[in-house]
Amino acid sequence: MNLNTTKLEELLATLKKKEEEKDKNTVLWVLAIIGAVAAVAGIAFAVYRFFAPDYLEDFDDDFDDYFEDEEE
């Protein structure tokens, strides 16, 4: 009878360990997906900033030209 109890405890311990691993795997997958989405968003933003024209720079140049004409 003691042998059966020992086998049952081992079986329960194994099942508990598998359940904990399943929970760890789920958390790992969620973090991996969040990381992948963040990486794609970062790359998309970098590409956008690289290709988007800088309109503010043109505005500043025109603004400076206007005030130079007024001072003269």
PDB file of C-alpha atoms in Angstrom:
ATOM      1  CA  MET A   1       0.000   0.000   0.000  1.00  0.00           C
ATOM      2  CA  ASN A   2       2.881   2.369   0.706  1.00  0.00           C
ATOM      3  CA  LEU A   3       4.183   1.722  -2.831  1.00  0.00           C
ATOM      4  CA  ASN A   4       0.839   2.751  -4.340  1.00  0.00           C
ATOM      5  CA  THR A   5       0.808   5.976  -2.345  1.00  0.00           C
ATOM      6  CA  THR A   6       4.330   6.774  -3.489  1.00  0.00           C
ATOM      7  CA  LYS A   7       3.427   6.144  -7.153  1.00  0.00           C
ATOM      8  CA  LEU A   8       0.302   8.311  -6.794  1.00  0.00           C
ATOM      9  CA  GLU A   9       2.329  11.154  -5.280  1.00  0.00           C
ATOM     10  CA  GLU A  10       4.880  10.893  -8.105  1.00  0.00           C
ATOM     11  CA  LEU A  11       2.079  10.984 -10.672  1.00  0.00           C
ATOM     12  CA  LEU A  12       0.520  14.059  -9.052  1.00  0.00           C
ATOM     13  CA  ALA A  13       3.898  15.784  -8.867  1.00  0.00           C
ATOM     14  CA  THR A  14       4.494  15.073 -12.555  1.00  0.00           C
ATOM     15  CA  LEU A  15       1.076  16.419 -13.517  1.00  0.00           C
ATOM     16  CA  LYS A  16       1.633  19.547 -11.429  1.00  0.00           C
ATOM     17  CA  LYS A  17       5.030  20.102 -13.029  1.00  0.00           C
ATOM     18  CA  LYS A  18       3.533  19.785 -16.543  1.00  0.00           C
ATOM     19  CA  GLU A  19       0.823  22.281 -15.649  1.00  0.00           C
ATOM     20  CA  GLU A  20       3.418  24.780 -14.397  1.00  0.00           C
ATOM     21  CA  GLU A  21       5.409  24.353 -17.602  1.00  0.00           C
ATOM     22  CA  LYS A  22       2.267  24.961 -19.635  1.00  0.00           C
ATOM     23  CA  ASP A  23       1.669  28.215 -17.723  1.00  0.00           C
ATOM     24  CA  LYS A  24       5.285  29.282 -18.287  1.00  0.00           C
ATOM     25  CA  ASN A  25       4.968  28.517 -21.996  1.00  0.00           C
ATOM     26  CA  THR A  26       1.807  30.604 -22.248  1.00  0.00           C
ATOM     27  CA  VAL A  27       3.484  33.583 -20.585  1.00  0.00           C
ATOM     28  CA  LEU A  28       6.506  33.142 -22.843  1.00  0.00           C
ATOM     29  CA  TRP A  29       4.329  33.129 -25.974  1.00  0.00           C
ATOM     30  CA  VAL A  30       2.452  36.246 -24.861  1.00  0.00           C
ATOM     31  CA  LEU A  31       5.713  38.103 -24.203  1.00  0.00           C
ATOM     32  CA  ALA A  32       7.128  36.943 -27.539  1.00  0.00           C
ATOM     33  CA  ILE A  33       4.075  38.231 -29.406  1.00  0.00           C
ATOM     34  CA  ILE A  34       4.196  41.578 -27.591  1.00  0.00           C
ATOM     35  CA  GLY A  35       7.901  41.864 -28.398  1.00  0.00           C
ATOM     36  CA  ALA A  36       7.325  41.061 -32.062  1.00  0.00           C
ATOM     37  CA  VAL A  37       4.559  43.658 -32.340  1.00  0.00           C
ATOM     38  CA  ALA A  38       6.754  46.271 -30.647  1.00  0.00           C
ATOM     39  CA  ALA A  39       9.648  45.468 -32.991  1.00  0.00           C
ATOM     40  CA  VAL A  40       7.451  45.793 -36.080  1.00  0.00           C
ATOM     41  CA  ALA A  41       6.005  49.070 -34.801  1.00  0.00           C
ATOM     42  CA  GLY A  42       9.503  50.409 -34.123  1.00  0.00           C
ATOM     43  CA  ILE A  43      10.703  49.473 -37.583  1.00  0.00           C
ATOM     44  CA  ALA A  44       7.612  51.004 -39.191  1.00  0.00           C
ATOM     45  CA  PHE A  45       8.140  54.246 -37.263  1.00  0.00           C
ATOM     46  CA  ALA A  46      11.826  54.366 -38.240  1.00  0.00           C
ATOM     47  CA  VAL A  47      10.972  53.853 -41.914  1.00  0.00           C
ATOM     48  CA  TYR A  48       8.269  56.526 -41.706  1.00  0.00           C
ATOM     49  CA  ARG A  49      10.646  59.041 -40.112  1.00  0.00           C
ATOM     50  CA  PHE A  50      13.290  58.278 -42.718  1.00  0.00           C
ATOM     51  CA  PHE A  51      10.994  58.787 -45.716  1.00  0.00           C
ATOM     52  CA  ALA A  52       8.686  61.534 -44.408  1.00  0.00           C
ATOM     53  CA  PRO A  53       9.692  65.015 -45.560  1.00  0.00           C
ATOM     54  CA  ASP A  54      10.512  67.565 -42.895  1.00  0.00           C
ATOM     55  CA  TYR A  55       8.009  70.355 -43.526  1.00  0.00           C
ATOM     56  CA  LEU A  56       8.979  72.289 -40.415  1.00  0.00           C
ATOM     57  CA  GLU A  57      12.485  72.856 -41.760  1.00  0.00           C
ATOM     58  CA  ASP A  58      11.056  74.457 -44.914  1.00  0.00           C
ATOM     59  CA  PHE A  59       8.734  76.625 -42.815  1.00  0.00           C
ATOM     60  CA  ASP A  60      11.600  77.879 -40.667  1.00  0.00           C
ATOM     61  CA  ASP A  61      13.590  78.851 -43.760  1.00  0.00           C
ATOM     62  CA  ASP A  62      10.657  80.805 -45.202  1.00  0.00           C
ATOM     63  CA  PHE A  63       9.987  82.452 -41.842  1.00  0.00           C
ATOM     64  CA  ASP A  64      13.596  83.601 -41.546  1.00  0.00           C
ATOM     65  CA  ASP A  65      13.550  84.950 -45.097  1.00  0.00           C
ATOM     66  CA  TYR A  66      10.425  86.990 -44.336  1.00  0.00           C
ATOM     67  CA  PHE A  67      11.967  88.690 -41.324  1.00  0.00           C
ATOM     68  CA  GLU A  68      15.214  89.421 -43.176  1.00  0.00           C
ATOM     69  CA  ASP A  69      13.192  91.266 -45.834  1.00  0.00           C
ATOM     70  CA  GLU A  70      11.368  93.323 -43.170  1.00  0.00           C
ATOM     71  CA  GLU A  71      14.571  94.428 -41.421  1.00  0.00           C
ATOM     72  CA  GLU A  72      16.146  95.850 -44.570  1.00  0.00           C
TER      73      GLU A  72
END
